[in-house]
Amino acid sequence: MAKVQVPVPSSVIAAGGLVGGYGVARWTKKRPLGGAVLAVAGAAAAQQWRQRAGGKAAGALTVAYLAAFAGSHPLAKKVGAWPAVLGVAGAVALASWAVADRRA
């Protein structure tokens, strides 16, 4: 019997990269390792964004992903680290779904 593979939505990959990157950095106390998780997930999401929605949309979503990462730092000072990371991850996931995933 043939297996049917369902691709992981780019919104899940992007949110997972932000949450996973922070979690890895925090629990291992190795920020570069968390950055690697963030980068690999971002690249995987960007590839799907390009395939599903085109280069301009992929560029915009990549900027949003990087802005979410950067924006989580000052936001964490106001609401705490985990709420900030989860909030920006949710925002990126929503944008990714709206622009790329809902078309699939």
PDB file of N, CA and C in Angstrom:
ATOM      1  N   MET A   1       0.846  -1.166   0.000  1.00  0.00           N
ATOM      2  CA  MET A   1       0.000   0.000   0.000  1.00  0.00           C
ATOM      3  C   MET A   1       0.901   1.241   0.000  1.00  0.00           C
ATOM      4  N   ALA A   2       0.567   2.218  -0.823  1.00  0.00           N
ATOM      5  CA  ALA A   2       1.362   3.439  -0.946  1.00  0.00           C
ATOM      6  C   ALA A   2       1.058   4.392   0.204  1.00  0.00           C
ATOM      7  N   LYS A   3       2.110   5.030   0.685  1.00  0.00           N
ATOM      8  CA  LYS A   3       1.945   6.037   1.730  1.00  0.00           C
ATOM      9  C   LYS A   3       1.678   7.387   1.087  1.00  0.00           C
ATOM     10  N   VAL A   4       0.770   8.116   1.646  1.00  0.00           N
ATOM     11  CA  VAL A   4       0.480   9.467   1.195  1.00  0.00           C
ATOM     12  C   VAL A   4       1.173  10.418   2.161  1.00  0.00           C
ATOM     13  N   GLN A   5       2.036  11.267   1.620  1.00  0.00           N
ATOM     14  CA  GLN A   5       2.728  12.236   2.465  1.00  0.00           C
ATOM     15  C   GLN A   5       2.034  13.585   2.381  1.00  0.00           C
ATOM     16  N   VAL A   6       1.714  14.109   3.539  1.00  0.00           N
ATOM     17  CA  VAL A   6       1.089  15.427   3.621  1.00  0.00           C
ATOM     18  C   VAL A   6       2.155  16.388   4.132  1.00  0.00           C
ATOM     19  N   PRO A   7       2.483  17.411   3.364  1.00  0.00           N
ATOM     20  CA  PRO A   7       3.530  18.334   3.815  1.00  0.00           C
ATOM     21  C   PRO A   7       3.092  19.122   5.049  1.00  0.00           C
ATOM     22  N   VAL A   8       4.050  19.416   5.894  1.00  0.00           N
ATOM     23  CA  VAL A   8       3.776  20.239   7.072  1.00  0.00           C
ATOM     24  C   VAL A   8       3.552  21.665   6.576  1.00  0.00           C
ATOM     25  N   PRO A   9       2.467  22.302   6.992  1.00  0.00           N
ATOM     26  CA  PRO A   9       2.203  23.667   6.532  1.00  0.00           C
ATOM     27  C   PRO A   9       3.329  24.626   6.922  1.00  0.00           C
ATOM     28  N   SER A  10       3.598  25.591   6.070  1.00  0.00           N
ATOM     29  CA  SER A  10       4.662  26.559   6.347  1.00  0.00           C
ATOM     30  C   SER A  10       4.378  27.358   7.611  1.00  0.00           C
ATOM     31  N   SER A  11       3.117  27.566   7.934  1.00  0.00           N
ATOM     32  CA  SER A  11       2.780  28.292   9.160  1.00  0.00           C
ATOM     33  C   SER A  11       3.256  27.533  10.393  1.00  0.00           C
ATOM     34  N   VAL A  12       3.150  26.212  10.359  1.00  0.00           N
ATOM     35  CA  VAL A  12       3.610  25.380  11.483  1.00  0.00           C
ATOM     36  C   VAL A  12       5.132  25.383  11.551  1.00  0.00           C
ATOM     37  N   ILE A  13       5.779  25.314  10.398  1.00  0.00           N
ATOM     38  CA  ILE A  13       7.248  25.332  10.363  1.00  0.00           C
ATOM     39  C   ILE A  13       7.774  26.655  10.916  1.00  0.00           C
ATOM     40  N   ALA A  14       7.201  27.767  10.473  1.00  0.00           N
ATOM     41  CA  ALA A  14       7.669  29.084  10.907  1.00  0.00           C
ATOM     42  C   ALA A  14       7.453  29.275  12.410  1.00  0.00           C
ATOM     43  N   ALA A  15       6.267  28.968  12.889  1.00  0.00           N
ATOM     44  CA  ALA A  15       5.992  29.112  14.322  1.00  0.00           C
ATOM     45  C   ALA A  15       6.883  28.162  15.122  1.00  0.00           C
ATOM     46  N   GLY A  16       7.045  26.954  14.620  1.00  0.00           N
ATOM     47  CA  GLY A  16       7.912  25.991  15.295  1.00  0.00           C
ATOM     48  C   GLY A  16       9.356  26.447  15.345  1.00  0.00           C
ATOM     49  N   GLY A  17       9.809  27.138  14.304  1.00  0.00           N
ATOM     50  CA  GLY A  17      11.168  27.660  14.298  1.00  0.00           C
ATOM     51  C   GLY A  17      11.382  28.727  15.357  1.00  0.00           C
ATOM     52  N   LEU A  18      10.414  29.599  15.520  1.00  0.00           N
ATOM     53  CA  LEU A  18      10.530  30.647  16.532  1.00  0.00           C
ATOM     54  C   LEU A  18      10.459  30.068  17.948  1.00  0.00           C
ATOM     55  N   VAL A  19       9.484  29.206  18.182  1.00  0.00           N
ATOM     56  CA  VAL A  19       9.335  28.600  19.506  1.00  0.00           C
ATOM     57  C   VAL A  19      10.482  27.633  19.780  1.00  0.00           C
ATOM     58  N   GLY A  20      10.782  26.786  18.800  1.00  0.00           N
ATOM     59  CA  GLY A  20      11.843  25.806  18.977  1.00  0.00           C
ATOM     60  C   GLY A  20      13.209  26.448  19.124  1.00  0.00           C
ATOM     61  N   GLY A  21      13.472  27.475  18.342  1.00  0.00           N
ATOM     62  CA  GLY A  21      14.747  28.173  18.450  1.00  0.00           C
ATOM     63  C   GLY A  21      14.948  28.770  19.836  1.00  0.00           C
ATOM     64  N   TYR A  22      13.902  29.400  20.353  1.00  0.00           N
ATOM     65  CA  TYR A  22      14.009  29.963  21.697  1.00  0.00           C
ATOM     66  C   TYR A  22      14.168  28.858  22.736  1.00  0.00           C
ATOM     67  N   GLY A  23      13.360  27.815  22.606  1.00  0.00           N
ATOM     68  CA  GLY A  23      13.435  26.724  23.581  1.00  0.00           C
ATOM     69  C   GLY A  23      14.799  26.065  23.601  1.00  0.00           C
ATOM     70  N   VAL A  24      15.347  25.779  22.442  1.00  0.00           N
ATOM     71  CA  VAL A  24      16.675  25.154  22.369  1.00  0.00           C
ATOM     72  C   VAL A  24      17.728  26.071  22.986  1.00  0.00           C
ATOM     73  N   ALA A  25      17.680  27.359  22.638  1.00  0.00           N
ATOM     74  CA  ALA A  25      18.662  28.296  23.185  1.00  0.00           C
ATOM     75  C   ALA A  25      18.549  28.384  24.705  1.00  0.00           C
ATOM     76  N   ARG A  26      17.345  28.402  25.188  1.00  0.00           N
ATOM     77  CA  ARG A  26      17.141  28.534  26.635  1.00  0.00           C
ATOM     78  C   ARG A  26      17.571  27.285  27.388  1.00  0.00           C
ATOM     79  N   TRP A  27      17.143  26.113  26.897  1.00  0.00           N
ATOM     80  CA  TRP A  27      17.400  24.882  27.643  1.00  0.00           C
ATOM     81  C   TRP A  27      18.821  24.368  27.505  1.00  0.00           C
ATOM     82  N   THR A  28      19.465  24.663  26.397  1.00  0.00           N
ATOM     83  CA  THR A  28      20.853  24.213  26.241  1.00  0.00           C
ATOM     84  C   THR A  28      21.843  25.290  26.682  1.00  0.00           C
ATOM     85  N   LYS A  29      21.346  26.516  26.857  1.00  0.00           N
ATOM     86  CA  LYS A  29      22.191  27.669  27.170  1.00  0.00           C
ATOM     87  C   LYS A  29      23.228  27.921  26.065  1.00  0.00           C
ATOM     88  N   LYS A  30      22.878  27.535  24.847  1.00  0.00           N
ATOM     89  CA  LYS A  30      23.730  27.744  23.679  1.00  0.00           C
ATOM     90  C   LYS A  30      22.916  28.508  22.634  1.00  0.00           C
ATOM     91  N   ARG A  31      23.067  29.820  22.646  1.00  0.00           N
ATOM     92  CA  ARG A  31      22.294  30.657  21.735  1.00  0.00           C
ATOM     93  C   ARG A  31      22.541  30.322  20.270  1.00  0.00           C
ATOM     94  N   PRO A  32      23.782  30.005  19.868  1.00  0.00           N
ATOM     95  CA  PRO A  32      23.991  29.653  18.459  1.00  0.00           C
ATOM     96  C   PRO A  32      23.199  28.411  18.031  1.00  0.00           C
ATOM     97  N   LEU A  33      23.001  27.482  18.931  1.00  0.00           N
ATOM     98  CA  LEU A  33      22.217  26.295  18.607  1.00  0.00           C
ATOM     99  C   LEU A  33      20.752  26.676  18.375  1.00  0.00           C
ATOM    100  N   GLY A  34      20.226  27.556  19.208  1.00  0.00           N
ATOM    101  CA  GLY A  34      18.871  28.062  18.998  1.00  0.00           C
ATOM    102  C   GLY A  34      18.767  28.839  17.700  1.00  0.00           C
ATOM    103  N   GLY A  35      19.806  29.601  17.381  1.00  0.00           N
ATOM    104  CA  GLY A  35      19.836  30.333  16.119  1.00  0.00           C
ATOM    105  C   GLY A  35      19.838  29.411  14.914  1.00  0.00           C
ATOM    106  N   ALA A  36      20.503  28.266  15.062  1.00  0.00           N
ATOM    107  CA  ALA A  36      20.515  27.287  13.967  1.00  0.00           C
ATOM    108  C   ALA A  36      19.120  26.718  13.734  1.00  0.00           C
ATOM    109  N   VAL A  37      18.414  26.420  14.810  1.00  0.00           N
ATOM    110  CA  VAL A  37      17.034  25.928  14.685  1.00  0.00           C
ATOM    111  C   VAL A  37      16.177  26.989  13.998  1.00  0.00           C
ATOM    112  N   LEU A  38      16.319  28.230  14.429  1.00  0.00           N
ATOM    113  CA  LEU A  38      15.576  29.347  13.845  1.00  0.00           C
ATOM    114  C   LEU A  38      15.872  29.473  12.348  1.00  0.00           C
ATOM    115  N   ALA A  39      17.146  29.376  11.984  1.00  0.00           N
ATOM    116  CA  ALA A  39      17.549  29.542  10.584  1.00  0.00           C
ATOM    117  C   ALA A  39      17.062  28.395   9.701  1.00  0.00           C
ATOM    118  N   VAL A  40      17.205  27.166  10.170  1.00  0.00           N
ATOM    119  CA  VAL A  40      16.785  26.010   9.367  1.00  0.00           C
ATOM    120  C   VAL A  40      15.277  26.041   9.140  1.00  0.00           C
ATOM    121  N   ALA A  41      14.519  26.324  10.186  1.00  0.00           N
ATOM    122  CA  ALA A  41      13.068  26.393  10.041  1.00  0.00           C
ATOM    123  C   ALA A  41      12.670  27.558   9.132  1.00  0.00           C
ATOM    124  N   GLY A  42      13.339  28.690   9.274  1.00  0.00           N
ATOM    125  CA  GLY A  42      13.047  29.837   8.424  1.00  0.00           C
ATOM    126  C   GLY A  42      13.310  29.539   6.962  1.00  0.00           C
ATOM    127  N   ALA A  43      14.416  28.844   6.686  1.00  0.00           N
ATOM    128  CA  ALA A  43      14.733  28.486   5.298  1.00  0.00           C
ATOM    129  C   ALA A  43      13.713  27.508   4.729  1.00  0.00           C
ATOM    130  N   ALA A  44      13.290  26.553   5.543  1.00  0.00           N
ATOM    131  CA  ALA A  44      12.291  25.577   5.084  1.00  0.00           C
ATOM    132  C   ALA A  44      10.950  26.259   4.819  1.00  0.00           C
ATOM    133  N   ALA A  45      10.564  27.162   5.709  1.00  0.00           N
ATOM    134  CA  ALA A  45       9.307  27.887   5.513  1.00  0.00           C
ATOM    135  C   ALA A  45       9.398  28.775   4.270  1.00  0.00           C
ATOM    136  N   ALA A  46      10.529  29.447   4.099  1.00  0.00           N
ATOM    137  CA  ALA A  46      10.700  30.339   2.948  1.00  0.00           C
ATOM    138  C   ALA A  46      10.601  29.578   1.628  1.00  0.00           C
ATOM    139  N   GLN A  47      11.127  28.377   1.607  1.00  0.00           N
ATOM    140  CA  GLN A  47      11.037  27.557   0.390  1.00  0.00           C
ATOM    141  C   GLN A  47       9.579  27.261   0.061  1.00  0.00           C
ATOM    142  N   GLN A  48       8.805  26.900   1.075  1.00  0.00           N
ATOM    143  CA  GLN A  48       7.377  26.646   0.837  1.00  0.00           C
ATOM    144  C   GLN A  48       6.660  27.926   0.446  1.00  0.00           C
ATOM    145  N   TRP A  49       6.985  29.036   1.081  1.00  0.00           N
ATOM    146  CA  TRP A  49       6.335  30.302   0.750  1.00  0.00           C
ATOM    147  C   TRP A  49       6.570  30.643  -0.715  1.00  0.00           C
ATOM    148  N   ARG A  50       7.803  30.449  -1.184  1.00  0.00           N
ATOM    149  CA  ARG A  50       8.144  30.740  -2.571  1.00  0.00           C
ATOM    150  C   ARG A  50       7.355  29.842  -3.517  1.00  0.00           C
ATOM    151  N   GLN A  51       7.274  28.553  -3.190  1.00  0.00           N
ATOM    152  CA  GLN A  51       6.562  27.603  -4.046  1.00  0.00           C
ATOM    153  C   GLN A  51       5.065  27.898  -4.100  1.00  0.00           C
ATOM    154  N   ARG A  52       4.501  28.267  -2.974  1.00  0.00           N
ATOM    155  CA  ARG A  52       3.045  28.423  -2.888  1.00  0.00           C
ATOM    156  C   ARG A  52       2.547  29.813  -3.246  1.00  0.00           C
ATOM    157  N   ALA A  53       3.344  30.837  -2.939  1.00  0.00           N
ATOM    158  CA  ALA A  53       2.823  32.197  -3.098  1.00  0.00           C
ATOM    159  C   ALA A  53       3.726  33.103  -3.924  1.00  0.00           C
ATOM    160  N   GLY A  54       4.888  32.626  -4.355  1.00  0.00           N
ATOM    161  CA  GLY A  54       5.769  33.435  -5.185  1.00  0.00           C
ATOM    162  C   GLY A  54       6.849  34.155  -4.398  1.00  0.00           C
ATOM    163  N   GLY A  55       7.783  34.728  -5.139  1.00  0.00           N
ATOM    164  CA  GLY A  55       8.955  35.354  -4.548  1.00  0.00           C
ATOM    165  C   GLY A  55       8.668  36.578  -3.700  1.00  0.00           C
ATOM    166  N   LYS A  56       7.771  37.447  -4.147  1.00  0.00           N
ATOM    167  CA  LYS A  56       7.469  38.660  -3.378  1.00  0.00           C
ATOM    168  C   LYS A  56       6.839  38.312  -2.037  1.00  0.00           C
ATOM    169  N   ALA A  57       5.898  37.388  -2.055  1.00  0.00           N
ATOM    170  CA  ALA A  57       5.255  36.974  -0.813  1.00  0.00           C
ATOM    171  C   ALA A  57       6.267  36.299   0.107  1.00  0.00           C
ATOM    172  N   ALA A  58       7.134  35.465  -0.469  1.00  0.00           N
ATOM    173  CA  ALA A  58       8.159  34.797   0.333  1.00  0.00           C
ATOM    174  C   ALA A  58       9.089  35.822   0.975  1.00  0.00           C
ATOM    175  N   GLY A  59       9.451  36.842   0.217  1.00  0.00           N
ATOM    176  CA  GLY A  59      10.300  37.895   0.766  1.00  0.00           C
ATOM    177  C   GLY A  59       9.627  38.632   1.913  1.00  0.00           C
ATOM    178  N   ALA A  60       8.362  38.959   1.728  1.00  0.00           N
ATOM    179  CA  ALA A  60       7.618  39.669   2.779  1.00  0.00           C
ATOM    180  C   ALA A  60       7.468  38.809   4.030  1.00  0.00           C
ATOM    181  N   LEU A  61       7.175  37.528   3.844  1.00  0.00           N
ATOM    182  CA  LEU A  61       7.019  36.636   4.998  1.00  0.00           C
ATOM    183  C   LEU A  61       8.356  36.382   5.694  1.00  0.00           C
ATOM    184  N   THR A  62       9.433  36.359   4.937  1.00  0.00           N
ATOM    185  CA  THR A  62      10.754  36.211   5.548  1.00  0.00           C
ATOM    186  C   THR A  62      11.084  37.433   6.396  1.00  0.00           C
ATOM    187  N   VAL A  63      10.760  38.614   5.889  1.00  0.00           N
ATOM    188  CA  VAL A  63      10.959  39.838   6.671  1.00  0.00           C
ATOM    189  C   VAL A  63      10.112  39.787   7.941  1.00  0.00           C
ATOM    190  N   ALA A  64       8.873  39.317   7.825  1.00  0.00           N
ATOM    191  CA  ALA A  64       8.004  39.194   8.998  1.00  0.00           C
ATOM    192  C   ALA A  64       8.583  38.219  10.018  1.00  0.00           C
ATOM    193  N   TYR A  65       9.133  37.111   9.538  1.00  0.00           N
ATOM    194  CA  TYR A  65       9.750  36.096  10.415  1.00  0.00           C
ATOM    195  C   TYR A  65      10.922  36.711  11.187  1.00  0.00           C
ATOM    196  N   LEU A  66      11.788  37.419  10.469  1.00  0.00           N
ATOM    197  CA  LEU A  66      12.945  38.041  11.112  1.00  0.00           C
ATOM    198  C   LEU A  66      12.521  39.171  12.054  1.00  0.00           C
ATOM    199  N   ALA A  67      11.513  39.936  11.658  1.00  0.00           N
ATOM    200  CA  ALA A  67      11.002  41.011  12.518  1.00  0.00           C
ATOM    201  C   ALA A  67      10.371  40.437  13.779  1.00  0.00           C
ATOM    202  N   ALA A  68       9.703  39.305  13.648  1.00  0.00           N
ATOM    203  CA  ALA A  68       9.112  38.661  14.823  1.00  0.00           C
ATOM    204  C   ALA A  68      10.203  38.234  15.800  1.00  0.00           C
ATOM    205  N   PHE A  69      11.272  37.654  15.268  1.00  0.00           N
ATOM    206  CA  PHE A  69      12.396  37.259  16.113  1.00  0.00           C
ATOM    207  C   PHE A  69      12.969  38.472  16.837  1.00  0.00           C
ATOM    208  N   ALA A  70      13.253  39.522  16.081  1.00  0.00           N
ATOM    209  CA  ALA A  70      13.829  40.728  16.678  1.00  0.00           C
ATOM    210  C   ALA A  70      12.843  41.394  17.642  1.00  0.00           C
ATOM    211  N   GLY A  71      11.587  41.443  17.262  1.00  0.00           N
ATOM    212  CA  GLY A  71      10.580  42.101  18.088  1.00  0.00           C
ATOM    213  C   GLY A  71      10.244  41.372  19.366  1.00  0.00           C
ATOM    214  N   SER A  72      10.509  40.072  19.399  1.00  0.00           N
ATOM    215  CA  SER A  72      10.207  39.313  20.612  1.00  0.00           C
ATOM    216  C   SER A  72      11.097  39.742  21.773  1.00  0.00           C
ATOM    217  N   HIS A  73      12.283  40.266  21.481  1.00  0.00           N
ATOM    218  CA  HIS A  73      13.207  40.652  22.547  1.00  0.00           C
ATOM    219  C   HIS A  73      12.688  41.839  23.365  1.00  0.00           C
ATOM    220  N   PRO A  74      12.342  42.966  22.748  1.00  0.00           N
ATOM    221  CA  PRO A  74      11.792  44.057  23.569  1.00  0.00           C
ATOM    222  C   PRO A  74      10.411  43.710  24.149  1.00  0.00           C
ATOM    223  N   LEU A  75       9.640  42.933  23.410  1.00  0.00           N
ATOM    224  CA  LEU A  75       8.338  42.524  23.931  1.00  0.00           C
ATOM    225  C   LEU A  75       8.486  41.667  25.179  1.00  0.00           C
ATOM    226  N   ALA A  76       9.521  40.842  25.228  1.00  0.00           N
ATOM    227  CA  ALA A  76       9.752  39.969  26.385  1.00  0.00           C
ATOM    228  C   ALA A  76       9.985  40.774  27.659  1.00  0.00           C
ATOM    229  N   LYS A  77      10.541  41.962  27.524  1.00  0.00           N
ATOM    230  CA  LYS A  77      10.771  42.802  28.703  1.00  0.00           C
ATOM    231  C   LYS A  77       9.460  43.299  29.302  1.00  0.00           C
ATOM    232  N   LYS A  78       8.410  43.317  28.485  1.00  0.00           N
ATOM    233  CA  LYS A  78       7.108  43.810  28.955  1.00  0.00           C
ATOM    234  C   LYS A  78       6.184  42.688  29.412  1.00  0.00           C
ATOM    235  N   VAL A  79       6.211  41.546  28.697  1.00  0.00           N
ATOM    236  CA  VAL A  79       5.231  40.488  28.996  1.00  0.00           C
ATOM    237  C   VAL A  79       5.867  39.176  29.429  1.00  0.00           C
ATOM    238  N   GLY A  80       7.174  39.080  29.375  1.00  0.00           N
ATOM    239  CA  GLY A  80       7.854  37.830  29.703  1.00  0.00           C
ATOM    240  C   GLY A  80       8.292  37.123  28.427  1.00  0.00           C
ATOM    241  N   ALA A  81       9.297  36.273  28.576  1.00  0.00           N
ATOM    242  CA  ALA A  81       9.906  35.644  27.409  1.00  0.00           C
ATOM    243  C   ALA A  81       8.953  34.708  26.666  1.00  0.00           C
ATOM    244  N   TRP A  82       8.385  33.738  27.374  1.00  0.00           N
ATOM    245  CA  TRP A  82       7.516  32.779  26.679  1.00  0.00           C
ATOM    246  C   TRP A  82       6.285  33.435  26.064  1.00  0.00           C
ATOM    247  N   PRO A  83       5.578  34.315  26.792  1.00  0.00           N
ATOM    248  CA  PRO A  83       4.434  34.972  26.137  1.00  0.00           C
ATOM    249  C   PRO A  83       4.840  35.759  24.886  1.00  0.00           C
ATOM    250  N   ALA A  84       6.007  36.395  24.921  1.00  0.00           N
ATOM    251  CA  ALA A  84       6.466  37.151  23.757  1.00  0.00           C
ATOM    252  C   ALA A  84       6.739  36.218  22.584  1.00  0.00           C
ATOM    253  N   VAL A  85       7.452  35.139  22.834  1.00  0.00           N
ATOM    254  CA  VAL A  85       7.787  34.194  21.765  1.00  0.00           C
ATOM    255  C   VAL A  85       6.518  33.557  21.201  1.00  0.00           C
ATOM    256  N   LEU A  86       5.626  33.143  22.068  1.00  0.00           N
ATOM    257  CA  LEU A  86       4.383  32.518  21.593  1.00  0.00           C
ATOM    258  C   LEU A  86       3.524  33.522  20.825  1.00  0.00           C
ATOM    259  N   GLY A  87       3.515  34.764  21.257  1.00  0.00           N
ATOM    260  CA  GLY A  87       2.740  35.795  20.565  1.00  0.00           C
ATOM    261  C   GLY A  87       3.252  36.070  19.161  1.00  0.00           C
ATOM    262  N   VAL A  88       4.573  36.253  19.036  1.00  0.00           N
ATOM    263  CA  VAL A  88       5.110  36.528  17.704  1.00  0.00           C
ATOM    264  C   VAL A  88       5.029  35.298  16.814  1.00  0.00           C
ATOM    265  N   ALA A  89       5.174  34.116  17.400  1.00  0.00           N
ATOM    266  CA  ALA A  89       5.042  32.881  16.611  1.00  0.00           C
ATOM    267  C   ALA A  89       3.620  32.752  16.066  1.00  0.00           C
ATOM    268  N   GLY A  90       2.646  33.085  16.889  1.00  0.00           N
ATOM    269  CA  GLY A  90       1.262  33.050  16.431  1.00  0.00           C
ATOM    270  C   GLY A  90       0.987  34.051  15.325  1.00  0.00           C
ATOM    271  N   ALA A  91       1.574  35.239  15.445  1.00  0.00           N
ATOM    272  CA  ALA A  91       1.389  36.260  14.410  1.00  0.00           C
ATOM    273  C   ALA A  91       2.007  35.821  13.084  1.00  0.00           C
ATOM    274  N   VAL A  92       3.194  35.239  13.137  1.00  0.00           N
ATOM    275  CA  VAL A  92       3.852  34.762  11.913  1.00  0.00           C
ATOM    276  C   VAL A  92       3.072  33.593  11.317  1.00  0.00           C
ATOM    277  N   ALA A  93       2.585  32.703  12.173  1.00  0.00           N
ATOM    278  CA  ALA A  93       1.798  31.569  11.675  1.00  0.00           C
ATOM    279  C   ALA A  93       0.533  32.054  10.969  1.00  0.00           C
ATOM    280  N   LEU A  94      -0.129  33.035  11.539  1.00  0.00           N
ATOM    281  CA  LEU A  94      -1.344  33.574  10.930  1.00  0.00           C
ATOM    282  C   LEU A  94      -1.043  34.225   9.583  1.00  0.00           C
ATOM    283  N   ALA A  95       0.021  35.018   9.532  1.00  0.00           N
ATOM    284  CA  ALA A  95       0.405  35.655   8.263  1.00  0.00           C
ATOM    285  C   ALA A  95       0.771  34.611   7.216  1.00  0.00           C
ATOM    286  N   SER A  96       1.511  33.606   7.629  1.00  0.00           N
ATOM    287  CA  SER A  96       1.924  32.542   6.714  1.00  0.00           C
ATOM    288  C   SER A  96       0.712  31.782   6.182  1.00  0.00           C
ATOM    289  N   TRP A  97      -0.213  31.486   7.050  1.00  0.00           N
ATOM    290  CA  TRP A  97      -1.420  30.776   6.614  1.00  0.00           C
ATOM    291  C   TRP A  97      -2.207  31.641   5.625  1.00  0.00           C
ATOM    292  N   ALA A  98      -2.370  32.921   5.969  1.00  0.00           N
ATOM    293  CA  ALA A  98      -3.173  33.804   5.127  1.00  0.00           C
ATOM    294  C   ALA A  98      -2.563  33.995   3.739  1.00  0.00           C
ATOM    295  N   VAL A  99      -1.250  34.084   3.665  1.00  0.00           N
ATOM    296  CA  VAL A  99      -0.582  34.383   2.408  1.00  0.00           C
ATOM    297  C   VAL A  99      -0.292  33.125   1.591  1.00  0.00           C
ATOM    298  N   ALA A 100       0.101  32.036   2.253  1.00  0.00           N
ATOM    299  CA  ALA A 100       0.579  30.876   1.511  1.00  0.00           C
ATOM    300  C   ALA A 100      -0.191  29.587   1.750  1.00  0.00           C
ATOM    301  N   ASP A 101      -0.470  29.255   2.995  1.00  0.00           N
ATOM    302  CA  ASP A 101      -1.019  27.927   3.289  1.00  0.00           C
ATOM    303  C   ASP A 101      -2.478  27.737   2.893  1.00  0.00           C
ATOM    304  N   ARG A 102      -3.263  28.750   2.998  1.00  0.00           N
ATOM    305  CA  ARG A 102      -4.692  28.554   2.692  1.00  0.00           C
ATOM    306  C   ARG A 102      -4.919  28.265   1.221  1.00  0.00           C
ATOM    307  N   ARG A 103      -3.945  28.574   0.389  1.00  0.00           N
ATOM    308  CA  ARG A 103      -4.044  28.275  -1.051  1.00  0.00           C
ATOM    309  C   ARG A 103      -3.792  26.806  -1.344  1.00  0.00           C
ATOM    310  N   ALA A 104      -3.072  26.151  -0.443  1.00  0.00           N
ATOM    311  CA  ALA A 104      -2.676  24.744  -0.696  1.00  0.00           C
ATOM    312  C   ALA A 104      -3.838  23.789  -0.464  1.00  0.00           C
TER     313      ALA A 104
END
